[in-house]
Amino acid sequence: MKVLVTGGLGYIGSHTVVELYNNGDEVIIIDNLSNSKEEVLDKLETIVGKKIKFYKGDLCDKELVRNIFKENKIDSVIHFAGFKCVPESVQLPLKYYRNNLDTTITLLEVMDEFNVRKIVFSSSATVYGTPEILPLTENCVVGGTTNPYGTTKYFIERIMEDLYISNNNWDITLLRYFNPVGAHKSGLIGENPNGIPNNLMPYVFKVASGELECLNITGNDYDTVDGTGVRDYIHVVDLAYGHVLALKNNKHDEVKIYNLGTGKGTSVLEIVNMFEKVNNITINKRFAPRRIGDIATCYADTKKAKEELGFETKYTLEDMCRDGYNYVLKNK
Ligand code: NAD
Ligand code: UDP
């Protein structure tokens, strides 16, 4: 299958490109490098041992996107391109609505024009807002988002559902990711956020490597096993493989929605302790106030993804802590 991967030089996109090649698919990437570097392309080519066709440009540029579809016989699309920083989205909501919605609408219009109607979209567990029940199933209410980033994901889900209602020939999969961490075992690709990270594990890596002084554990008075926040961390390689399975799933009597997580909740202290153990390092840390808008606990019900996609995670929390830090050390 020839797959267009938007945002394919980013963290999850790059790992998915590797899994697609492992599956025998061919990939075309479009990325404007707003949150990635062109050198990721060389690293991907080293890993997969092949030249990869890359378009450097903006997915909101309709003429460019048309040219990509003219020049390549694309069978399906995996759509990662978008902005993802929660605090920035609160400061600059229009930037987020413009980019995340415009990329998606432009892409869908061009796909329709070229009769390519198979798409997998990067959604997020954030669409569930504050969980009403745990574990979160795909049937839980969505839309109670607490920041503009999350709301863009919710809006895009709605746009895709409306599109399917208008034309049942669309084959749409919405993947709701939980917390991706870790990196490819080669250490060539991984997560490389600009500036001070907002997410836990990139922050831990920077404390471990000496770039940041101390980890603030934001909240130790939640109603959880040890008072710290609980999340469902999933190895990015497992998550990436979920996209390969989603493309293979030919059922399309509805918009398909799947949680991609492990189904297991881990507290901040549990994952930091695991990080210290597997990397034989001590993290300088202190307790700090809760982050505004944070929820106590969030983890996935993975039954539907297992039954319908055959999705099962292979990697452990140890792997996530070791592989993520291996990437950081190799790219210091
Ligand atoms: P990322 O920032 O590493 O990758 C996104 C890529 O898209 C970047 O390479 C960026 O340069 C590119 N991009 C952004 N706007 C573009 C545009 N207008 N045109 C072309 N390229 C553009 O992010 P990621 O962590 O790999 O996330 C991928 C997707 O998954 C995003 O949509 C994100 O919202 C979603 N997601 C991520 C997480 C997470 O924790 N990382 C969780 C849930 C959902
Ligand atoms: N967290 C923390 N310190 C940080 C960043 C995050 O203690 O510097 C906590 C946060 O409160 C949450 C967990 O780590 O309980 C995961 O946060 P992250 O931002 O990685 O994921 P999200 O909250 O978006 O699911």
Short mmCIF file of C-alpha atoms and ligand atoms in Angstrom, two decimals:
data_model
loop_
_atom_site.label_atom_id
_atom_site.label_comp_id
_atom_site.label_asym_id
_atom_site.label_seq_id
_atom_site.Cartn_x
_atom_site.Cartn_y
_atom_site.Cartn_z
CA MET A 1 0.00 0.00 0.00
CA LYS A 2 1.23 3.54 -0.78
CA VAL A 3 0.60 5.64 2.33
CA LEU A 4 0.84 9.42 2.63
CA VAL A 5 2.02 10.26 6.16
CA THR A 6 1.39 13.88 7.14
CA GLY A 7 3.71 15.09 9.90
CA GLY A 8 5.85 12.01 9.19
CA LEU A 9 9.07 13.53 10.55
CA GLY A 10 7.52 14.13 13.99
CA TYR A 11 7.70 11.85 17.01
CA ILE A 12 4.83 9.42 16.38
CA GLY A 13 4.85 9.88 12.59
CA SER A 14 8.50 8.85 12.24
CA HIS A 15 7.99 5.67 14.29
CA THR A 16 4.91 4.86 12.22
CA VAL A 17 6.90 5.26 8.99
CA VAL A 18 9.29 2.55 10.26
CA GLU A 19 6.42 0.19 11.12
CA LEU A 20 4.82 0.76 7.70
CA TYR A 21 8.09 -0.20 5.96
CA ASN A 22 8.39 -3.26 8.24
CA ASN A 23 4.94 -4.21 6.96
CA GLY A 24 6.01 -3.83 3.30
CA ASP A 25 4.18 -0.54 2.66
CA GLU A 26 5.62 2.43 0.79
CA VAL A 27 5.52 5.87 2.38
CA ILE A 28 5.38 9.46 1.18
CA ILE A 29 5.92 12.14 3.82
CA ILE A 30 4.77 15.75 3.97
CA ASP A 31 6.05 17.88 6.85
CA ASN A 32 6.74 21.61 7.19
CA LEU A 33 9.39 21.04 9.91
CA SER A 34 7.53 23.33 12.32
CA ASN A 35 8.24 20.81 15.07
CA SER A 36 10.78 18.45 13.53
CA LYS A 37 14.09 18.42 11.70
CA GLU A 38 14.97 17.31 8.19
CA GLU A 39 17.75 15.07 9.59
CA VAL A 40 15.00 12.72 10.83
CA LEU A 41 14.52 11.77 7.16
CA ASP A 42 18.15 10.54 6.89
CA LYS A 43 17.73 8.59 10.10
CA LEU A 44 14.52 7.00 8.82
CA GLU A 45 16.26 6.04 5.58
CA THR A 46 19.08 4.46 7.61
CA ILE A 47 16.58 2.42 9.64
CA VAL A 48 14.43 1.24 6.72
CA GLY A 49 17.34 0.97 4.22
CA LYS A 50 15.40 2.78 1.47
CA LYS A 51 14.97 6.29 0.02
CA ILE A 52 11.76 7.88 1.26
CA LYS A 53 9.89 10.47 -0.82
CA PHE A 54 9.60 13.68 1.20
CA TYR A 55 7.70 16.90 0.47
CA LYS A 56 8.85 19.80 2.61
CA GLY A 57 5.83 22.06 2.87
CA ASP A 58 2.64 23.03 4.58
CA LEU A 59 -0.39 20.77 4.54
CA CYS A 60 -2.56 23.90 4.39
CA ASP A 61 -1.06 24.60 0.93
CA LYS A 62 -3.77 23.08 -1.24
CA GLU A 63 -1.82 23.29 -4.51
CA LEU A 64 1.10 21.44 -2.95
CA VAL A 65 -1.22 18.76 -1.58
CA ARG A 66 -2.89 18.42 -5.01
CA ASN A 67 0.55 17.98 -6.60
CA ILE A 68 1.39 15.23 -4.14
CA PHE A 69 -1.77 13.35 -5.11
CA LYS A 70 -1.10 13.99 -8.84
CA GLU A 71 2.48 12.74 -8.64
CA ASN A 72 1.80 9.65 -6.52
CA LYS A 73 -0.83 6.93 -6.61
CA ILE A 74 -1.77 7.19 -2.96
CA ASP A 75 -3.98 4.48 -1.42
CA SER A 76 -4.41 5.85 2.07
CA VAL A 77 -3.39 8.61 4.45
CA ILE A 78 -2.26 8.72 8.08
CA HIS A 79 -2.74 12.24 9.38
CA PHE A 80 -0.39 13.33 12.19
CA ALA A 81 0.38 16.93 11.15
CA GLY A 82 -0.76 19.42 13.74
CA PHE A 83 0.28 21.34 16.81
CA LYS A 84 0.13 19.54 20.15
CA CYS A 85 1.32 21.74 23.00
CA VAL A 86 -1.51 22.15 25.55
CA PRO A 87 -0.28 25.32 27.38
CA GLU A 88 0.62 27.00 24.08
CA SER A 89 -2.88 26.26 22.79
CA VAL A 90 -4.32 28.11 25.80
CA GLN A 91 -2.14 31.14 25.00
CA LEU A 92 -2.58 31.02 21.23
CA PRO A 93 -5.92 29.33 20.50
CA LEU A 94 -6.28 30.73 16.98
CA LYS A 95 -2.88 29.34 15.99
CA TYR A 96 -4.14 25.89 17.06
CA TYR A 97 -7.59 26.13 15.46
CA ARG A 98 -6.06 27.47 12.23
CA ASN A 99 -3.36 24.84 11.87
CA ASN A 100 -5.11 21.74 13.18
CA LEU A 101 -8.40 22.38 11.38
CA ASP A 102 -6.98 23.87 8.18
CA THR A 103 -4.51 21.01 7.64
CA THR A 104 -7.33 18.52 8.11
CA ILE A 105 -9.93 20.21 5.91
CA THR A 106 -7.43 20.88 3.13
CA LEU A 107 -6.29 17.27 3.23
CA LEU A 108 -9.85 15.86 3.23
CA GLU A 109 -10.89 18.12 0.32
CA VAL A 110 -7.97 17.00 -1.80
CA MET A 111 -8.45 13.34 -0.88
CA ASP A 112 -12.08 13.62 -1.99
CA GLU A 113 -11.02 15.25 -5.25
CA PHE A 114 -8.62 12.38 -5.97
CA ASN A 115 -11.02 9.63 -4.79
CA VAL A 116 -8.74 8.56 -1.95
CA ARG A 117 -11.03 8.07 1.01
CA LYS A 118 -9.10 5.94 3.49
CA ILE A 119 -7.70 7.90 6.43
CA VAL A 120 -6.39 7.23 9.92
CA PHE A 121 -6.39 10.23 12.23
CA SER A 122 -4.31 10.95 15.37
CA SER A 123 -6.87 11.76 17.99
CA SER A 124 -6.28 11.74 21.70
CA ALA A 125 -7.68 10.55 25.02
CA THR A 126 -7.98 14.26 25.77
CA VAL A 127 -11.35 14.23 23.89
CA TYR A 128 -12.84 12.40 26.90
CA GLY A 129 -12.12 15.34 29.23
CA THR A 130 -12.56 14.33 32.88
CA PRO A 131 -13.30 10.57 32.87
CA GLU A 132 -16.82 9.61 33.95
CA ILE A 133 -15.79 5.96 34.33
CA LEU A 134 -12.51 4.07 34.29
CA PRO A 135 -11.16 2.44 32.25
CA LEU A 136 -12.25 4.77 29.44
CA THR A 137 -14.15 2.99 26.68
CA GLU A 138 -14.70 4.37 23.19
CA ASN A 139 -18.37 4.87 24.14
CA CYS A 140 -17.59 7.35 26.91
CA VAL A 141 -18.92 10.84 26.34
CA VAL A 142 -16.54 13.11 24.42
CA GLY A 143 -16.36 16.88 24.06
CA GLY A 144 -15.68 17.93 27.64
CA THR A 145 -12.26 19.14 26.56
CA THR A 146 -10.38 21.51 28.84
CA ASN A 147 -8.08 23.33 26.41
CA PRO A 148 -8.06 24.48 22.75
CA TYR A 149 -5.68 21.70 21.67
CA GLY A 150 -8.11 19.07 22.94
CA THR A 151 -11.01 20.90 21.36
CA THR A 152 -9.31 20.80 17.93
CA LYS A 153 -9.16 17.00 18.27
CA TYR A 154 -12.83 16.86 19.22
CA PHE A 155 -13.83 19.16 16.32
CA ILE A 156 -11.83 17.09 13.84
CA GLU A 157 -13.52 13.91 15.06
CA ARG A 158 -16.89 15.60 14.45
CA ILE A 159 -15.85 16.82 10.99
CA MET A 160 -14.82 13.30 10.02
CA GLU A 161 -18.07 11.84 11.36
CA ASP A 162 -20.09 14.36 9.33
CA LEU A 163 -18.04 13.52 6.26
CA TYR A 164 -18.81 9.84 6.68
CA ILE A 165 -22.53 10.57 7.03
CA SER A 166 -22.38 12.54 3.76
CA ASN A 167 -20.61 9.72 1.92
CA ASN A 168 -20.30 6.18 3.30
CA ASN A 169 -17.44 5.44 0.92
CA TRP A 170 -15.11 7.16 3.34
CA ASP A 171 -13.06 4.70 5.41
CA ILE A 172 -12.17 6.65 8.55
CA THR A 173 -10.37 5.52 11.69
CA LEU A 174 -9.95 7.75 14.74
CA LEU A 175 -7.18 6.54 17.05
CA ARG A 176 -7.35 7.97 20.55
CA TYR A 177 -3.83 7.82 21.92
CA PHE A 178 -3.09 7.66 25.61
CA ASN A 179 0.46 8.68 26.69
CA PRO A 180 3.12 7.74 24.13
CA VAL A 181 6.68 7.49 25.48
CA GLY A 182 9.92 5.70 24.59
CA ALA A 183 11.74 5.53 21.28
CA HIS A 184 12.92 3.17 18.53
CA LYS A 185 15.58 0.81 19.88
CA SER A 186 18.22 2.14 17.44
CA GLY A 187 18.22 5.46 19.32
CA LEU A 188 18.11 7.22 15.92
CA ILE A 189 14.57 8.61 16.27
CA GLY A 190 12.65 9.72 19.34
CA GLU A 191 10.98 12.66 20.99
CA ASN A 192 12.87 15.93 20.88
CA PRO A 193 10.70 18.77 22.17
CA ASN A 194 11.84 22.38 21.79
CA GLY A 195 12.52 24.30 25.01
CA ILE A 196 11.27 23.16 28.40
CA PRO A 197 9.05 20.08 28.00
CA ASN A 198 5.48 20.06 29.29
CA ASN A 199 5.09 16.31 29.37
CA LEU A 200 6.44 14.19 32.17
CA MET A 201 8.89 11.82 30.49
CA PRO A 202 10.72 14.36 28.28
CA TYR A 203 11.13 16.44 31.46
CA VAL A 204 12.51 13.44 33.37
CA PHE A 205 15.00 12.78 30.54
CA LYS A 206 16.26 16.37 30.72
CA VAL A 207 16.72 16.18 34.49
CA ALA A 208 18.56 12.88 34.06
CA SER A 209 20.88 14.33 31.41
CA GLY A 210 21.61 17.41 33.54
CA GLU A 211 19.86 19.92 31.23
CA LEU A 212 17.20 20.68 33.85
CA GLU A 213 17.77 20.81 37.56
CA CYS A 214 14.77 19.23 39.22
CA LEU A 215 11.51 17.47 38.35
CA ASN A 216 8.38 19.08 39.78
CA ILE A 217 5.89 16.34 40.56
CA THR A 218 2.70 18.28 39.99
CA GLY A 219 0.30 17.06 42.63
CA ASN A 220 0.71 14.48 45.39
CA ASP A 221 -2.76 14.76 46.90
CA TYR A 222 -4.80 13.00 44.22
CA ASP A 223 -6.99 10.07 45.11
CA THR A 224 -4.53 7.57 43.59
CA VAL A 225 -2.21 4.82 44.80
CA ASP A 226 0.44 7.30 46.06
CA GLY A 227 -1.25 10.67 45.55
CA THR A 228 0.44 11.42 42.18
CA GLY A 229 -1.34 11.47 38.81
CA VAL A 230 -2.00 8.19 37.01
CA ARG A 231 -1.71 7.78 33.22
CA ASP A 232 -1.63 5.00 30.65
CA TYR A 233 1.89 5.13 29.17
CA ILE A 234 2.33 3.28 25.86
CA HIS A 235 5.59 2.60 24.02
CA VAL A 236 5.63 4.66 20.82
CA VAL A 237 6.62 1.59 18.76
CA ASP A 238 3.50 -0.26 19.97
CA LEU A 239 1.42 2.83 19.21
CA ALA A 240 2.97 3.11 15.74
CA TYR A 241 2.14 -0.52 14.99
CA GLY A 242 -1.49 0.23 15.88
CA HIS A 243 -1.61 2.42 12.75
CA VAL A 244 -0.49 -0.48 10.55
CA LEU A 245 -3.31 -2.59 12.00
CA ALA A 246 -5.80 0.25 11.53
CA LEU A 247 -4.94 0.45 7.82
CA LYS A 248 -5.41 -3.30 7.42
CA ASN A 249 -8.88 -3.17 8.95
CA ASN A 250 -11.24 -3.05 5.98
CA LYS A 251 -14.51 -2.87 7.85
CA HIS A 252 -16.17 0.46 7.19
CA ASP A 253 -19.80 0.40 8.16
CA GLU A 254 -19.14 3.29 10.54
CA VAL A 255 -16.36 5.67 11.60
CA LYS A 256 -14.03 3.35 13.50
CA ILE A 257 -12.80 4.59 16.86
CA TYR A 258 -10.13 2.87 18.96
CA ASN A 259 -8.30 3.66 22.15
CA LEU A 260 -4.58 2.94 21.87
CA GLY A 261 -3.15 2.40 25.32
CA THR A 262 -1.98 -0.51 27.47
CA GLY A 263 -5.00 -0.55 29.75
CA LYS A 264 -2.74 -0.09 32.76
CA GLY A 265 -2.48 3.05 34.89
CA THR A 266 0.92 4.09 36.28
CA SER A 267 1.52 6.91 38.77
CA VAL A 268 4.18 9.59 38.38
CA LEU A 269 6.17 8.12 41.26
CA GLU A 270 5.91 4.60 39.82
CA ILE A 271 7.25 5.60 36.40
CA VAL A 272 9.97 7.84 37.86
CA ASN A 273 11.07 5.01 40.18
CA MET A 274 11.16 2.65 37.20
CA PHE A 275 13.21 5.16 35.22
CA GLU A 276 15.72 5.42 38.07
CA LYS A 277 15.99 1.65 38.38
CA VAL A 278 16.45 0.74 34.71
CA ASN A 279 18.85 3.58 33.97
CA ASN A 280 20.64 3.39 37.31
CA ILE A 281 20.29 7.10 37.88
CA THR A 282 18.72 9.28 40.60
CA ILE A 283 16.27 11.97 39.56
CA ASN A 284 16.32 15.18 41.57
CA LYS A 285 12.62 15.73 42.35
CA ARG A 286 10.22 17.61 44.59
CA PHE A 287 6.47 17.83 45.05
CA ALA A 288 4.77 20.87 43.53
CA PRO A 289 1.15 22.08 43.24
CA ARG A 290 -1.27 20.42 40.84
CA ARG A 291 -1.32 21.71 37.25
CA ILE A 292 -4.52 23.60 36.47
CA GLY A 293 -7.00 21.41 34.61
CA ASP A 294 -5.13 18.15 35.34
CA ILE A 295 -7.12 14.99 36.01
CA ALA A 296 -6.17 12.42 38.64
CA THR A 297 -6.39 9.22 36.64
CA CYS A 298 -6.74 8.22 33.02
CA TYR A 299 -6.31 4.81 31.40
CA ALA A 300 -7.79 2.97 28.47
CA ASP A 301 -10.16 0.10 28.02
CA THR A 302 -8.26 -1.73 25.27
CA LYS A 303 -10.83 -4.46 24.55
CA LYS A 304 -12.19 -3.00 21.31
CA ALA A 305 -8.74 -2.43 19.76
CA LYS A 306 -7.77 -5.97 20.73
CA GLU A 307 -10.92 -7.60 19.37
CA GLU A 308 -11.29 -5.62 16.15
CA LEU A 309 -7.69 -4.75 15.25
CA GLY A 310 -5.80 -7.53 17.04
CA PHE A 311 -3.89 -4.77 18.84
CA GLU A 312 -1.74 -5.87 21.78
CA THR A 313 1.19 -4.05 23.31
CA LYS A 314 4.57 -5.81 23.46
CA TYR A 315 6.72 -3.32 25.31
CA THR A 316 6.89 -2.80 29.08
CA LEU A 317 7.32 0.25 31.27
CA GLU A 318 11.02 -0.74 31.59
CA ASP A 319 11.35 -0.64 27.79
CA MET A 320 9.72 2.81 27.65
CA CYS A 321 12.11 4.22 30.28
CA ARG A 322 15.21 2.60 28.78
CA ASP A 323 14.51 3.27 25.08
CA GLY A 324 13.41 6.88 25.63
CA TYR A 325 16.56 7.72 27.56
CA ASN A 326 18.77 5.79 25.11
CA TYR A 327 17.56 8.18 22.39
CA VAL A 328 18.34 11.20 24.58
CA LEU A 329 21.86 9.97 25.36
CA LYS A 330 22.60 9.19 21.70
CA ASN A 331 21.39 12.64 20.58
CA LYS A 332 22.78 14.87 23.30
P1 NAD B 1 5.07 16.15 16.57
O1 NAD B 1 4.96 17.61 16.77
O2 NAD B 1 6.34 15.47 16.92
O3 NAD B 1 4.73 15.79 15.03
C1 NAD B 1 3.84 16.55 14.26
C2 NAD B 1 4.53 16.86 12.94
O4 NAD B 1 3.62 17.62 12.12
C3 NAD B 1 5.79 17.72 13.12
O5 NAD B 1 6.88 17.10 12.44
C4 NAD B 1 5.43 19.06 12.49
O6 NAD B 1 6.55 19.67 11.89
C5 NAD B 1 4.35 18.65 11.49
N1 NAD B 1 3.39 19.72 11.16
C6 NAD B 1 2.67 20.50 12.01
N2 NAD B 1 1.89 21.35 11.31
C7 NAD B 1 2.09 21.10 10.00
C8 NAD B 1 1.59 21.64 8.79
N3 NAD B 1 0.72 22.65 8.79
N4 NAD B 1 2.02 21.13 7.61
C9 NAD B 1 2.93 20.13 7.58
N5 NAD B 1 3.45 19.57 8.70
C10 NAD B 1 3.04 20.06 9.89
O7 NAD B 1 3.85 15.46 17.34
P2 NAD B 1 3.60 13.92 17.70
O8 NAD B 1 3.83 13.73 19.14
O9 NAD B 1 4.31 13.06 16.71
O10 NAD B 1 2.04 13.86 17.46
C11 NAD B 1 1.50 13.51 16.19
C12 NAD B 1 0.01 13.68 16.23
O11 NAD B 1 -0.52 12.88 17.31
C13 NAD B 1 -0.44 15.11 16.51
O12 NAD B 1 -1.60 15.38 15.75
C14 NAD B 1 -0.76 15.09 17.99
O13 NAD B 1 -1.72 16.05 18.34
C15 NAD B 1 -1.31 13.68 18.17
N6 NAD B 1 -1.19 13.19 19.54
C16 NAD B 1 0.03 13.22 20.16
C17 NAD B 1 0.14 12.78 21.48
C18 NAD B 1 1.47 12.84 22.20
O14 NAD B 1 1.47 12.73 23.43
N7 NAD B 1 2.60 12.97 21.52
C19 NAD B 1 -1.00 12.31 22.17
C20 NAD B 1 -2.22 12.29 21.49
C21 NAD B 1 -2.30 12.73 20.17
N1 UDP B 2 3.67 15.74 35.53
C1 UDP B 2 4.56 16.04 36.54
N2 UDP B 2 5.57 16.92 36.27
C2 UDP B 2 5.78 17.45 35.02
C3 UDP B 2 4.88 17.09 33.99
C4 UDP B 2 3.84 16.23 34.29
O1 UDP B 2 4.43 15.56 37.67
O2 UDP B 2 6.73 18.22 34.83
C5 UDP B 2 2.55 14.80 35.83
C6 UDP B 2 1.18 15.32 35.45
O3 UDP B 2 0.60 16.02 36.54
C7 UDP B 2 0.43 14.02 35.12
C8 UDP B 2 1.51 13.10 34.58
O4 UDP B 2 2.75 13.65 35.02
O5 UDP B 2 -0.09 13.44 36.29
C9 UDP B 2 1.55 13.03 33.05
O6 UDP B 2 1.61 14.34 32.52
P1 UDP B 2 1.80 14.59 30.95
O7 UDP B 2 1.76 16.06 30.72
O8 UDP B 2 3.00 13.84 30.46
O9 UDP B 2 0.52 13.87 30.29
P2 UDP B 2 -1.03 14.32 30.33
O10 UDP B 2 -1.30 14.93 31.66
O11 UDP B 2 -1.22 15.26 29.20
O12 UDP B 2 -1.78 13.03 30.14
#
